[in-house]
Amino acid sequence: MTPVETTASASPTNSCCTPVAEAMVDEETAQQLAKVFKALGDPTRVKLLSLITTSADGEMCVCDLTDPVGLSQPTVSHHMKLLVEAGLVAREQRGRWAYYHPTIDTLTEAAQTLIAQ
């Protein structure tokens, strides 16, 4: 095996890579992206979003979300609040029940922001 030679005299101006800062998102964008992806960092919230996005009506009542995930209504409501705050679903109050429908643009835009960098 031939040893690899390195030169310690490489100049910083002869860098082989694009400077990292040029490709980095700004702080506000990073905060928003983190909120979206953090909301999806919990398997229960991923399941809830999946249920809503695949529902025949394009929306679901919180009362219909508890049994599929095996959690109480207050716990599901907490998870849904985080999905709403992240912009992944929208909430509409009808009487005493909350209905949720997906806002897919948020997830699409988040992914496109990272890909475009």
Short mmCIF file of N, CA and C in Angstrom, two decimals, residues 28-42 45-46 49 77-91 100-111:
data_model
loop_
_atom_site.label_atom_id
_atom_site.label_comp_id
_atom_site.label_asym_id
_atom_site.label_seq_id
_atom_site.Cartn_x
_atom_site.Cartn_y
_atom_site.Cartn_z
N GLU A 28 -33.92 32.99 10.88
CA GLU A 28 -35.39 32.91 10.88
C GLU A 28 -35.87 31.67 10.14
N THR A 29 -35.28 31.40 8.98
CA THR A 29 -35.65 30.22 8.20
C THR A 29 -35.29 28.95 8.96
N ALA A 30 -34.13 28.94 9.58
CA ALA A 30 -33.71 27.77 10.36
C ALA A 30 -34.68 27.50 11.52
N GLN A 31 -35.14 28.55 12.18
CA GLN A 31 -36.10 28.39 13.28
C GLN A 31 -37.41 27.79 12.77
N GLN A 32 -37.90 28.29 11.64
CA GLN A 32 -39.17 27.79 11.09
C GLN A 32 -39.03 26.35 10.63
N LEU A 33 -37.94 26.04 9.95
CA LEU A 33 -37.71 24.66 9.51
C LEU A 33 -37.62 23.71 10.70
N ALA A 34 -36.94 24.14 11.74
CA ALA A 34 -36.80 23.31 12.94
C ALA A 34 -38.17 23.03 13.56
N LYS A 35 -39.04 24.03 13.57
CA LYS A 35 -40.38 23.86 14.14
C LYS A 35 -41.16 22.81 13.35
N VAL A 36 -41.08 22.87 12.02
CA VAL A 36 -41.78 21.91 11.17
C VAL A 36 -41.25 20.50 11.41
N PHE A 37 -39.93 20.35 11.33
CA PHE A 37 -39.35 19.02 11.46
C PHE A 37 -39.42 18.49 12.89
N LYS A 38 -39.40 19.37 13.88
CA LYS A 38 -39.56 18.93 15.26
C LYS A 38 -40.97 18.38 15.48
N ALA A 39 -41.95 19.03 14.87
CA ALA A 39 -43.33 18.55 14.99
C ALA A 39 -43.45 17.14 14.41
N LEU A 40 -42.67 16.84 13.39
CA LEU A 40 -42.71 15.51 12.78
C LEU A 40 -41.72 14.55 13.44
N GLY A 41 -41.05 14.99 14.49
CA GLY A 41 -40.08 14.16 15.18
C GLY A 41 -40.71 13.17 16.15
N ASP A 42 -42.01 13.19 16.26
CA ASP A 42 -42.71 12.28 17.15
C ASP A 42 -43.57 11.33 16.31
N ARG A 45 -47.35 12.09 16.08
CA ARG A 45 -47.74 13.21 15.22
C ARG A 45 -47.64 12.83 13.75
N VAL A 46 -46.68 12.01 13.40
CA VAL A 46 -46.59 11.53 12.02
C VAL A 46 -47.83 10.70 11.69
N LEU A 49 -50.87 13.07 11.33
CA LEU A 49 -50.84 13.79 10.05
C LEU A 49 -51.18 12.84 8.91
N SER A 77 -55.14 16.21 21.40
CA SER A 77 -55.27 17.65 21.21
C SER A 77 -53.93 18.36 21.39
N HIS A 78 -53.13 17.90 22.34
CA HIS A 78 -51.80 18.48 22.53
C HIS A 78 -50.93 18.25 21.29
N HIS A 79 -50.94 17.03 20.77
CA HIS A 79 -50.17 16.73 19.56
C HIS A 79 -50.67 17.56 18.37
N MET A 80 -51.98 17.72 18.28
CA MET A 80 -52.54 18.49 17.17
C MET A 80 -52.17 19.96 17.30
N LYS A 81 -52.11 20.47 18.52
CA LYS A 81 -51.71 21.86 18.73
C LYS A 81 -50.31 22.09 18.17
N LEU A 82 -49.40 21.15 18.39
CA LEU A 82 -48.04 21.28 17.88
C LEU A 82 -48.00 21.22 16.36
N LEU A 83 -48.85 20.38 15.76
CA LEU A 83 -48.92 20.32 14.30
C LEU A 83 -49.49 21.61 13.72
N VAL A 84 -50.46 22.21 14.42
CA VAL A 84 -51.02 23.49 13.99
C VAL A 84 -49.96 24.58 14.09
N GLU A 85 -49.25 24.64 15.21
CA GLU A 85 -48.21 25.66 15.40
C GLU A 85 -47.10 25.54 14.36
N ALA A 86 -46.84 24.33 13.90
CA ALA A 86 -45.81 24.12 12.87
C ALA A 86 -46.34 24.43 11.48
N GLY A 87 -47.66 24.66 11.37
CA GLY A 87 -48.25 24.97 10.08
C GLY A 87 -48.54 23.77 9.22
N LEU A 88 -48.54 22.57 9.81
CA LEU A 88 -48.78 21.35 9.04
C LEU A 88 -50.26 21.01 8.91
N VAL A 89 -51.07 21.49 9.82
CA VAL A 89 -52.52 21.33 9.74
C VAL A 89 -53.18 22.63 10.16
N ALA A 90 -54.42 22.79 9.72
CA ALA A 90 -55.22 23.94 10.15
C ALA A 90 -56.38 23.41 10.99
N ARG A 91 -56.81 24.19 11.94
CA ARG A 91 -57.86 23.79 12.88
C ARG A 91 -59.09 24.66 12.68
N TYR A 100 -59.60 19.14 11.76
CA TYR A 100 -58.27 19.45 11.23
C TYR A 100 -58.18 19.04 9.78
N HIS A 101 -57.55 19.89 8.98
CA HIS A 101 -57.25 19.53 7.60
C HIS A 101 -55.79 19.87 7.32
N PRO A 102 -55.16 19.11 6.44
CA PRO A 102 -53.72 19.29 6.20
C PRO A 102 -53.42 20.56 5.42
N THR A 103 -52.28 21.13 5.69
CA THR A 103 -51.76 22.26 4.91
C THR A 103 -50.42 21.79 4.34
N ILE A 104 -50.51 20.99 3.31
CA ILE A 104 -49.36 20.30 2.72
C ILE A 104 -48.28 21.26 2.23
N ASP A 105 -48.66 22.46 1.86
CA ASP A 105 -47.67 23.42 1.34
C ASP A 105 -46.53 23.65 2.32
N THR A 106 -46.80 23.62 3.61
CA THR A 106 -45.76 23.86 4.61
C THR A 106 -44.66 22.82 4.52
N LEU A 107 -45.04 21.56 4.44
CA LEU A 107 -44.05 20.49 4.36
C LEU A 107 -43.29 20.54 3.04
N THR A 108 -43.99 20.81 1.96
CA THR A 108 -43.36 20.91 0.64
C THR A 108 -42.35 22.05 0.63
N GLU A 109 -42.75 23.21 1.15
CA GLU A 109 -41.86 24.37 1.18
C GLU A 109 -40.64 24.13 2.05
N ALA A 110 -40.83 23.43 3.18
CA ALA A 110 -39.71 23.14 4.07
C ALA A 110 -38.68 22.26 3.35
N ALA A 111 -39.17 21.23 2.69
CA ALA A 111 -38.25 20.34 1.96
C ALA A 111 -37.56 21.07 0.82
#
